CSV table of C-alpha atoms in Angstrom, one decimal:
chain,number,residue,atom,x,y,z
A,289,UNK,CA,-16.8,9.6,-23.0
A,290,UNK,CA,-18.3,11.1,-26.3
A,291,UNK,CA,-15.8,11.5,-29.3
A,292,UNK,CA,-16.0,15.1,-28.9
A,293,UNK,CA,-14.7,14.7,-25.2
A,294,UNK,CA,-12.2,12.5,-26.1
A,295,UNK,CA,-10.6,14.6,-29.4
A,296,UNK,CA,-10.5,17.6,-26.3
A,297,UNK,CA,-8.7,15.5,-24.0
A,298,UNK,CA,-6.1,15.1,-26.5
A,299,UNK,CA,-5.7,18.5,-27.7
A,300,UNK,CA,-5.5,19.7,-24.3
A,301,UNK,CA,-2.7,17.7,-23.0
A,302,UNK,CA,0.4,18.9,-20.9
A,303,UNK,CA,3.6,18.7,-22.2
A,304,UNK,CA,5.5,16.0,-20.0
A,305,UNK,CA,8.6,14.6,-20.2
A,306,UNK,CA,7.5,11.0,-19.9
A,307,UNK,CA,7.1,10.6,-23.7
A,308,UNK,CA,10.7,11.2,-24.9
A,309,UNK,CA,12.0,9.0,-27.4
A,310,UNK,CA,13.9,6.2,-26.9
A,311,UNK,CA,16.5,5.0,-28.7
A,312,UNK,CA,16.6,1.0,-30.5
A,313,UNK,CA,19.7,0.4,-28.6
A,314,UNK,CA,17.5,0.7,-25.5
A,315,UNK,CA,15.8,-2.7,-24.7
A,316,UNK,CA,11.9,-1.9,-23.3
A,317,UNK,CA,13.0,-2.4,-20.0
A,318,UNK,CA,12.1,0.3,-17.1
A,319,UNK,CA,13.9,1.4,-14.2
A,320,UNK,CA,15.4,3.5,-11.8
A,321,UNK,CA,17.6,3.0,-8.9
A,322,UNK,CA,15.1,5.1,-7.0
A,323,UNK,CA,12.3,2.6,-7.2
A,324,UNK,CA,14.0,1.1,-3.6
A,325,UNK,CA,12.7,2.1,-1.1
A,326,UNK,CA,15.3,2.9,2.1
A,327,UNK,CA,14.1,5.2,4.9
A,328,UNK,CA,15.8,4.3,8.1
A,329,UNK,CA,15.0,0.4,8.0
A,330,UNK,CA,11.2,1.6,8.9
A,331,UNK,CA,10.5,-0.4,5.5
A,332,UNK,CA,11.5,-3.5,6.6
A,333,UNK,CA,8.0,-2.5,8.9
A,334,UNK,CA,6.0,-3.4,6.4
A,335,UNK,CA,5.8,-7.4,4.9
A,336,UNK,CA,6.9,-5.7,1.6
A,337,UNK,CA,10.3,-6.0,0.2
A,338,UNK,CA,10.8,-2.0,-0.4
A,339,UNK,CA,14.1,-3.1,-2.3
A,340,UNK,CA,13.0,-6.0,-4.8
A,341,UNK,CA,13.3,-4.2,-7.5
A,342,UNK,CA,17.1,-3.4,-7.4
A,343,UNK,CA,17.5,-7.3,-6.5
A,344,UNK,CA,15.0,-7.9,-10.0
A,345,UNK,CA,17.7,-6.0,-12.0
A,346,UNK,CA,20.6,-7.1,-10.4
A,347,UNK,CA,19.6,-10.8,-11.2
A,348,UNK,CA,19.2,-9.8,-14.7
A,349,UNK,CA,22.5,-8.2,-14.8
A,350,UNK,CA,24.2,-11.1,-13.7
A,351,UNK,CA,22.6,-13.5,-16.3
A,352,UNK,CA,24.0,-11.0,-18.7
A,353,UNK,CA,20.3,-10.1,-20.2
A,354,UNK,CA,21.1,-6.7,-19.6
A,355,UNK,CA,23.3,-3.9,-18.6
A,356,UNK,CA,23.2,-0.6,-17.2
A,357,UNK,CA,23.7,1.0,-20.7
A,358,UNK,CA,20.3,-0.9,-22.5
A,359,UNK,CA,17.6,-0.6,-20.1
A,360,UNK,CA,15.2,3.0,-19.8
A,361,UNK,CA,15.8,5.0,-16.9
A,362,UNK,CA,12.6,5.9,-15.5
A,363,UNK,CA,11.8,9.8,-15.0
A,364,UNK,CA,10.3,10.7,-12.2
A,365,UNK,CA,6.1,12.1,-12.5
A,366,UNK,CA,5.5,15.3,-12.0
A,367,UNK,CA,2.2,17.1,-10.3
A,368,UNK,CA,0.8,18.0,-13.9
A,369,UNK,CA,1.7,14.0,-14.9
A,370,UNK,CA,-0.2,12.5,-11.8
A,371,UNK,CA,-3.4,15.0,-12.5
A,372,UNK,CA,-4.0,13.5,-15.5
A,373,UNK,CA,-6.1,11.2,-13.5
A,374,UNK,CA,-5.4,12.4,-9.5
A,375,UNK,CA,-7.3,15.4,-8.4
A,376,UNK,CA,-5.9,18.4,-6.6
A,377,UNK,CA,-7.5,17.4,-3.5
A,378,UNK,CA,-5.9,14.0,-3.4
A,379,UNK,CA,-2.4,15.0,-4.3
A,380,UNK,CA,-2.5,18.0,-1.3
A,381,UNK,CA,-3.9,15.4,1.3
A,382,UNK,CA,-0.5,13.8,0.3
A,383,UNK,CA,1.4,16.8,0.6
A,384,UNK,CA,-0.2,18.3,3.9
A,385,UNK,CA,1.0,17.5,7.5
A,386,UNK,CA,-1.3,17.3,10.2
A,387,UNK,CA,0.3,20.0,12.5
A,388,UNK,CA,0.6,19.7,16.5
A,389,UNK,CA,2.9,22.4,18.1
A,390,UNK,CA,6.3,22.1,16.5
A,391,UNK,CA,5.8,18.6,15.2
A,392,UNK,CA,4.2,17.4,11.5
A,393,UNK,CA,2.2,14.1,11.2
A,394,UNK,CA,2.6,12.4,7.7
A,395,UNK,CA,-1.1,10.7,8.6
A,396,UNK,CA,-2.0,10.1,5.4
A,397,UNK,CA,1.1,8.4,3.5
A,398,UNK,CA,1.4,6.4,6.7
A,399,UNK,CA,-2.2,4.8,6.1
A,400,UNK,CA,-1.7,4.0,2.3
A,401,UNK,CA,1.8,2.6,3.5
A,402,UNK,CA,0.5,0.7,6.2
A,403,UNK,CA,3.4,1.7,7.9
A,404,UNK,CA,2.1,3.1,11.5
A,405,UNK,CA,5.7,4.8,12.2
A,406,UNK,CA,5.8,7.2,9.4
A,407,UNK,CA,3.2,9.0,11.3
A,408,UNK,CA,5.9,10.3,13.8
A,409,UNK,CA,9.2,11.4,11.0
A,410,UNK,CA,9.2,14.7,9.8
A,411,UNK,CA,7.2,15.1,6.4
A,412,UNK,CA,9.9,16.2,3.9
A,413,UNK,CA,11.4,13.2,5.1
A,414,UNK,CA,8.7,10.9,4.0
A,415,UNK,CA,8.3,13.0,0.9
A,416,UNK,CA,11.7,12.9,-0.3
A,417,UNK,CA,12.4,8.6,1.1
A,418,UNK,CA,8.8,7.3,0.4
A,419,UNK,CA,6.5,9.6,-2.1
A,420,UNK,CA,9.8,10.5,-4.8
A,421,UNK,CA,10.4,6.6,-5.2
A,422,UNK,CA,6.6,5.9,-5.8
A,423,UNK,CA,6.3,8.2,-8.2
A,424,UNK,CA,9.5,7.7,-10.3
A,425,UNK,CA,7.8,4.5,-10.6
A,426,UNK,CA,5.0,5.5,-11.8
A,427,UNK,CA,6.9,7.5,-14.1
A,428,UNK,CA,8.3,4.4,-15.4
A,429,UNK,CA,4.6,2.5,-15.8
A,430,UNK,CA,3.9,5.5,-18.3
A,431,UNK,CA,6.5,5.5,-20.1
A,432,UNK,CA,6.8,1.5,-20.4
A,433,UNK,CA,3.0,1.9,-21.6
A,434,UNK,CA,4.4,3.7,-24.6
A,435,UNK,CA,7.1,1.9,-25.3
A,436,UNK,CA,4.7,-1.4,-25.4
A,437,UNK,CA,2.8,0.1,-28.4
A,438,UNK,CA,6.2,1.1,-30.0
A,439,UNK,CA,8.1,-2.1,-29.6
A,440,UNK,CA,5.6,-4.9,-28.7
A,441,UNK,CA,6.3,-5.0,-25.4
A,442,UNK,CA,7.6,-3.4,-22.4
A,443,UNK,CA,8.5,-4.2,-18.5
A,444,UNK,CA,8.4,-1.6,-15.8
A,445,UNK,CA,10.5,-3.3,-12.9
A,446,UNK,CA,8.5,-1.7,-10.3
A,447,UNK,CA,4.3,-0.3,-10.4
A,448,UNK,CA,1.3,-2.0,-10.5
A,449,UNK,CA,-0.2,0.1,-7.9
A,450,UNK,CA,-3.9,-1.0,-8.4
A,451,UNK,CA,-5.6,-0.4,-5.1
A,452,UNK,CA,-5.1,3.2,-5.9
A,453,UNK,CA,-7.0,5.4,-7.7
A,454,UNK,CA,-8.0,8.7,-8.6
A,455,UNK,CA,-9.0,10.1,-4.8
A,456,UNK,CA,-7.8,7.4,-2.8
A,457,UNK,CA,-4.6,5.3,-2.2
A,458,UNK,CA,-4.2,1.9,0.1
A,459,UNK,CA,-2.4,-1.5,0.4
A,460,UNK,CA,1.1,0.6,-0.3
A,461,UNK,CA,-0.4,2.2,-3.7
A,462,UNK,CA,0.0,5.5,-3.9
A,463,UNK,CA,-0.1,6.8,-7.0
A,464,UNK,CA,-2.7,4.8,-9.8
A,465,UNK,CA,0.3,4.3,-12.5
A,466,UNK,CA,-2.1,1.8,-14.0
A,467,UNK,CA,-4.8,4.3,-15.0
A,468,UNK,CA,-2.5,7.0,-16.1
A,469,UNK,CA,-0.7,4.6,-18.3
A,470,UNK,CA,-4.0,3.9,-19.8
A,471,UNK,CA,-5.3,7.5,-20.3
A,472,UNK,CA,-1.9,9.0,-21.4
A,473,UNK,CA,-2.0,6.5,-24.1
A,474,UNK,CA,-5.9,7.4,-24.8
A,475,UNK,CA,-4.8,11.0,-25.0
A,476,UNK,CA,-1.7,11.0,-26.8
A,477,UNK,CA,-1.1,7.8,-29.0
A,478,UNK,CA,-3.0,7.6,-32.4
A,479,UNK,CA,-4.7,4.5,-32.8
A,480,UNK,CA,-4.8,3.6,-29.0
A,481,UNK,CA,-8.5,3.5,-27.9
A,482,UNK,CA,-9.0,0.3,-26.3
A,483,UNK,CA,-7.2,-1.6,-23.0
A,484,UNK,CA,-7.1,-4.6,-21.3
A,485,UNK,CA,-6.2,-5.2,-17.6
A,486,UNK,CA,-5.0,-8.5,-17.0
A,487,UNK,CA,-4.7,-8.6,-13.5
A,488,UNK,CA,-2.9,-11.2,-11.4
A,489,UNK,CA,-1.7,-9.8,-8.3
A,490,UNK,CA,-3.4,-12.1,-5.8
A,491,UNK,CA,-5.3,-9.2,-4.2
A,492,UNK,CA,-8.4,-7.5,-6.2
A,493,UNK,CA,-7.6,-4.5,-8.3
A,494,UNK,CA,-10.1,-2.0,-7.3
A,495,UNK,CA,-8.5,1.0,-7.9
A,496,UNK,CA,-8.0,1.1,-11.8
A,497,UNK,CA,-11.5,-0.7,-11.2
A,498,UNK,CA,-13.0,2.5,-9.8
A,499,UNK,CA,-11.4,4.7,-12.0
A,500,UNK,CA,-12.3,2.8,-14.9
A,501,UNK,CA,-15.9,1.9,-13.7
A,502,UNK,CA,-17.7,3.7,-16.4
A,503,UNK,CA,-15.4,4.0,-19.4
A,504,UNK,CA,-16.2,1.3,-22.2
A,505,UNK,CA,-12.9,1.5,-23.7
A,506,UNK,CA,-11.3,-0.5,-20.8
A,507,UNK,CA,-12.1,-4.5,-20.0
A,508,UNK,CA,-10.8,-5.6,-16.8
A,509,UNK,CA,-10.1,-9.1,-15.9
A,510,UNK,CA,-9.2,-9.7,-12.2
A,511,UNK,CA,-7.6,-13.0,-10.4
A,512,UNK,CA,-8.2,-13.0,-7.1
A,513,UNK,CA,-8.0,-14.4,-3.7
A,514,UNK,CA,-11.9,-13.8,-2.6
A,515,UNK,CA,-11.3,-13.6,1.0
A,516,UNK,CA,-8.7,-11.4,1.3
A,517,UNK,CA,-7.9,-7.0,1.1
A,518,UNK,CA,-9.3,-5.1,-0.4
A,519,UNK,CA,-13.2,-7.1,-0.9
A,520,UNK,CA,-14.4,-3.9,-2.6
A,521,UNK,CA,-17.6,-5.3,-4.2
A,522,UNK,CA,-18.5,-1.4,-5.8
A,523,UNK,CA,-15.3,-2.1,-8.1
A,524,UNK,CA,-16.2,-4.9,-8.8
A,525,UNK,CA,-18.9,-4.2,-10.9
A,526,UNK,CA,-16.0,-3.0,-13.2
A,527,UNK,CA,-14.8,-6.2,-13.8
A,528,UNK,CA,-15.3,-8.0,-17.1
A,529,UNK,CA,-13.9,-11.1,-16.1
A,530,UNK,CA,-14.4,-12.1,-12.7
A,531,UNK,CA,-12.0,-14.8,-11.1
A,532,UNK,CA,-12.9,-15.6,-7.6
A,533,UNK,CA,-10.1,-17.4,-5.9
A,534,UNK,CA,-10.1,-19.9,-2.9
A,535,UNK,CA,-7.5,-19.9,-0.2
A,536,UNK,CA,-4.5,-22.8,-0.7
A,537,UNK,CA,-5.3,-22.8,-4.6
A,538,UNK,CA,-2.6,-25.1,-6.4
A,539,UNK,CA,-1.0,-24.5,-9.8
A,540,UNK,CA,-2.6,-26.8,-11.8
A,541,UNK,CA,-6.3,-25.0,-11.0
A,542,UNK,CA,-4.8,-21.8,-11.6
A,543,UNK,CA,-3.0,-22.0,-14.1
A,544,UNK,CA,-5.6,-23.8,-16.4
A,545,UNK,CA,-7.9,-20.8,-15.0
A,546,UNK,CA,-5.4,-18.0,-16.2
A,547,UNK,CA,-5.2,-19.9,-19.9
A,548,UNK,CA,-8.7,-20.0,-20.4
A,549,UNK,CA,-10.2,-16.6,-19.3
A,550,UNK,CA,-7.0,-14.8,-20.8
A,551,UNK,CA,-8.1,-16.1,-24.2
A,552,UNK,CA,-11.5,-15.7,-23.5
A,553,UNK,CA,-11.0,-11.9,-22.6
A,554,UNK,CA,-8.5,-11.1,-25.3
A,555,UNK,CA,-11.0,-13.3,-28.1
A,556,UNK,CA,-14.2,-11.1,-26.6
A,557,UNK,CA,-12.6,-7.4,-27.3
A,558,UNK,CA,-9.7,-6.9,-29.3
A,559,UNK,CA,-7.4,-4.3,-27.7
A,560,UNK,CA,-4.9,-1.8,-28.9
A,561,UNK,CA,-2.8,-2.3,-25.3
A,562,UNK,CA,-2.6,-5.2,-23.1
A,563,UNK,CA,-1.5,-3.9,-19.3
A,564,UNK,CA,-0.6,-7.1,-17.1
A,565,UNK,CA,-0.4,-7.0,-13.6
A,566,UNK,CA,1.7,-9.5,-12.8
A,567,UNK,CA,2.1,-9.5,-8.7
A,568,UNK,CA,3.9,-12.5,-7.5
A,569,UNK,CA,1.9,-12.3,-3.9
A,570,UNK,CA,0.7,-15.2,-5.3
A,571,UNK,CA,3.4,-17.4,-4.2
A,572,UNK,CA,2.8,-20.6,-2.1
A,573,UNK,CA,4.0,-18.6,1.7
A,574,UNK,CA,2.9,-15.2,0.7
A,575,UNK,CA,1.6,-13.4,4.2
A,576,UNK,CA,-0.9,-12.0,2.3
A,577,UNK,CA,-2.0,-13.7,-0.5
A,578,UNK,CA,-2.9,-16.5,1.0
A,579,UNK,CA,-2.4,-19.2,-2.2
A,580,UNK,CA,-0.5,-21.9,-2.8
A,581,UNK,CA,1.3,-21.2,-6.1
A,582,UNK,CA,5.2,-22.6,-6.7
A,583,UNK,CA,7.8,-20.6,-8.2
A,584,UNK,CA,7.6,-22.6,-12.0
A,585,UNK,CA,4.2,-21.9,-11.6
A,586,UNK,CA,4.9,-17.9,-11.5
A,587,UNK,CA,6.8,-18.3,-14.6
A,588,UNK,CA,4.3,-20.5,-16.1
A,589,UNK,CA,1.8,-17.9,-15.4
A,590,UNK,CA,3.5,-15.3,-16.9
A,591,UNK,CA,4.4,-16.8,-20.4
A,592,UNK,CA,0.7,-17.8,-20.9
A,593,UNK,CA,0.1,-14.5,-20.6
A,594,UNK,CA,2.6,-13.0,-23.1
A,595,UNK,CA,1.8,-15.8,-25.4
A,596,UNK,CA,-1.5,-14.8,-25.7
A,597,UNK,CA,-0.6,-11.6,-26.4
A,598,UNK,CA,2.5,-11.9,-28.6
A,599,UNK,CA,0.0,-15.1,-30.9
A,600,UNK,CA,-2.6,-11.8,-31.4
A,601,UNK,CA,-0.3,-9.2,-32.0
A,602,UNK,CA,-1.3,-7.3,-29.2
A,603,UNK,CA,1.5,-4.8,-27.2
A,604,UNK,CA,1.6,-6.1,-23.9
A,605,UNK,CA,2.9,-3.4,-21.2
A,606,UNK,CA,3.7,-5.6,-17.6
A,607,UNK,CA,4.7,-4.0,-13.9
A,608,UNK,CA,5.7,-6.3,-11.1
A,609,UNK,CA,3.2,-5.4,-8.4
A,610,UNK,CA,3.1,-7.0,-5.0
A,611,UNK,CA,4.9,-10.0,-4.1
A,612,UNK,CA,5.7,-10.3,-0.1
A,613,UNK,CA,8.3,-12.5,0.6
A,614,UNK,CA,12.3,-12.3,0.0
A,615,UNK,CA,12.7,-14.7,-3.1
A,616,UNK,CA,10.4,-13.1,-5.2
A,617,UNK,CA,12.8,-10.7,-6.7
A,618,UNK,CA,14.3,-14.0,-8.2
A,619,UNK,CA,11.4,-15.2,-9.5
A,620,UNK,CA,10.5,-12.6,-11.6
A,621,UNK,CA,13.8,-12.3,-12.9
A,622,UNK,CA,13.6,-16.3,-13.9
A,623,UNK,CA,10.1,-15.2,-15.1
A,624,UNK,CA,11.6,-12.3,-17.5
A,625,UNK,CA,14.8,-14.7,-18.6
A,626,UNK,CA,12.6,-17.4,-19.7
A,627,UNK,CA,10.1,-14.9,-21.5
A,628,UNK,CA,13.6,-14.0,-23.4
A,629,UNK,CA,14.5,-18.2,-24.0
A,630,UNK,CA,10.9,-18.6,-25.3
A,631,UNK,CA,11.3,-16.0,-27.5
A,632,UNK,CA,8.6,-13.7,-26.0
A,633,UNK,CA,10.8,-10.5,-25.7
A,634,UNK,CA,14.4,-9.9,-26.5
A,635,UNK,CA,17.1,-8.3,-27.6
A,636,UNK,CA,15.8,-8.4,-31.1
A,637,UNK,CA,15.4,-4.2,-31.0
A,638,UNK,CA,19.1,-3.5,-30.0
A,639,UNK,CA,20.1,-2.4,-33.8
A,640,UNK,CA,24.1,-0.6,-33.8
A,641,UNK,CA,26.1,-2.4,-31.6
A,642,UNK,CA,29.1,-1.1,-32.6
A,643,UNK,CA,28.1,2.0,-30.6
A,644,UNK,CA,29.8,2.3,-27.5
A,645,UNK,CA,28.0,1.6,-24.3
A,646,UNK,CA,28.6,5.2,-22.7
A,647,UNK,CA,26.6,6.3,-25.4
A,648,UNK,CA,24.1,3.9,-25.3
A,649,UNK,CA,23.6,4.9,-21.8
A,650,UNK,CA,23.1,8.1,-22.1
A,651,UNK,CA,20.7,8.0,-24.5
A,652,UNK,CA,18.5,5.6,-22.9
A,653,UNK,CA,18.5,7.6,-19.7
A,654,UNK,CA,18.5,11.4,-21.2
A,655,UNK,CA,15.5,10.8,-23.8
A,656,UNK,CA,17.4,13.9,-25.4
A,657,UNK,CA,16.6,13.1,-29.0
A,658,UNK,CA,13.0,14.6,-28.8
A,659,UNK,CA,9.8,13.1,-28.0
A,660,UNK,CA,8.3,11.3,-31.9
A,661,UNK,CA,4.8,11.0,-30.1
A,662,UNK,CA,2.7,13.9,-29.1
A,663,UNK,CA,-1.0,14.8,-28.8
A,664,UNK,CA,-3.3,13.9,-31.7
């Protein structure tokens, strides 16, 4: 993209309610009840845990790291949000029904769900119970990617859906939240012109891949299991940093892997935003990820990568991503309260506490003090 093309992006963007301030009280942590996914018990269908991120927050609560009155409260993205990087045709396909008689097929949110049952429930349904929670957290990936270049850091509590991109979804992704992250920032943050993708969910990344195939501004680096979904060797060829992956691998291989290419890629290009991926499918028992790595070594994982970050004064934006099994809520938690003991991320930014919590909580959930960025 020329500078010209860029500058226009900017000048043309929507107004959105994704880039309202946020208060200091507010620690740069993003959620929204809504993330969980109930519909029926049809979720428990699919190897995901559709309610993880509730269980991340609740763990947090109860080590007293935070409260319902200092975390961000995800906003929900709206049709003129998503086509900053979705096209129209994409976003009907979700929309439409295929219809037979009386009766409306949700065909294609049941394929990117890889829930077959969906096909059969009446599409508002699945609209309102499946699409509303993927967005709101997508919602939340963009506005955690702003509050990383504001405060150093930021944690959305749900996204990282990076098999999808700008015409196709898959492998529960929906909605890219990666890629818009990236390009709201490019279009409305001064001084934001370069990302990194760190990604460490144990399946390839190929839809931020794909929508980023072309675009010089964004290095990818992938950790993979090479045998597994989605083996999409076009996307690939976006991929700065290529780390193939053999089935069973242990946490001393990886982990020595992850160290070394994560310097390597952040020493190589310098960029304004860090956005880690940090899926925990890659736990020793995963159904899908098919490696071998313990929970310590999760944590492990994840604090070499914030170290890197934090040692080069890079803001580092992280979603959760996939993780398949019933105990990885708690490991990410453990992963986010030992970030905090290792002095990673913390309560450092809560300034006024003598303000009352109700307050507090309002604030960080309204966004009503105005938005301080907008387009350049």
């Amino acid at each position: 993209m020329s500078h010209k093309e860029e500058n226009e992006g900017k000048r043309s963007s929507h107004h959105t309610e994704l880039y309202t301030s946020i208060p200091r009280t507010c620690l740069p942590i993003v959620y929204h009840p809504d993330y969980n996914i109930t519909f029926m018990g049809l979720e428990k269908l699919h190897p995901f845990d559709a309610g993880k991120w509730g269980k991340v927050i609740h763990f947090l609560k109860e080590e007293h790291f935070i409260t319902d009155g200092n975390i961000v409260e995800a906003r929900e993205a709206t049709e003129e949000d998503l086509l900053v990087v979705h096209t129209k045709r994409y976003l009907n396909r979700l929309k439409n029904q295929i219809l037979e008689g009386s009766r409306e097929w949700s065909l294609v949110v049941a394929t990117i769900t890889e829930i077959p049952p969906l096909l059969f429930l009446p599409n508002f349904l699945v609209q309102r119970k499946v699409l509303r929670p993927l967005r709101t957290q997508t919602g939340g990936t963009i506005m955690a990617g702003k509050l990383a270049v504001d405060r150093g850091w930021a944690i959305n509590v749900g996204g990282g859906f990076h098999h999808c991109s700008s015409d196709k979804g898959g492998g529960f992704c929906a909605f890219a939240d990666i890629t818009l992250a990236i390009k709201f920032l490019f279009e409305r943050v001064e001084g934001v012109s370069r990302a990194t993708i760190i990604d460490l969910d144990a399946h390839q990344g190929n839809g931020h891949e794909r929508d980023f195939l072309d675009d010089r501004r964004v290095f990818i680096m992938d950790v993979y299991n090479r045998y597994i979904y989605p083996g999409d060797e076009y996307a690939k060829r976006a991929i700065k940093r290529k780390v193939e992956l053999d089935w069973g691998t242990e946490d001393s291989e990886y982990l020595q892997k992850v160290e070394l290419h994560c310097d390597g890629a952040l020493n190589e290009v310098r960029p304004d935003i860090i956005v880690y991926n940090a899926g925990t499918d890659i736990l020793d028992g995963d159904p899908l990820g098919g490696l071998s790595i313990s929970p310590q070594g999760i944590v492990n994982r994840d604090e070499i990568v914030f170290r890197a970050a934090m040692r080069r004064g890079i803001p580092i934006l992280m979603v959760t991503s996939g993780g398949y099994q019933k105990k990885t809520a708690r490991i990410i938690a453990d992963s986010i309260l030992n970030l905090h003991r290792q002095g990673l991320i913390g309560a450092e930014a809560l300034e006024g506490e003598g303000s009352s919590s109700l307050v507090t909580s309002m604030m960080c959930s309204s966004g009503s003090v105005g938005s301080t960025f907008t387009a350049v």
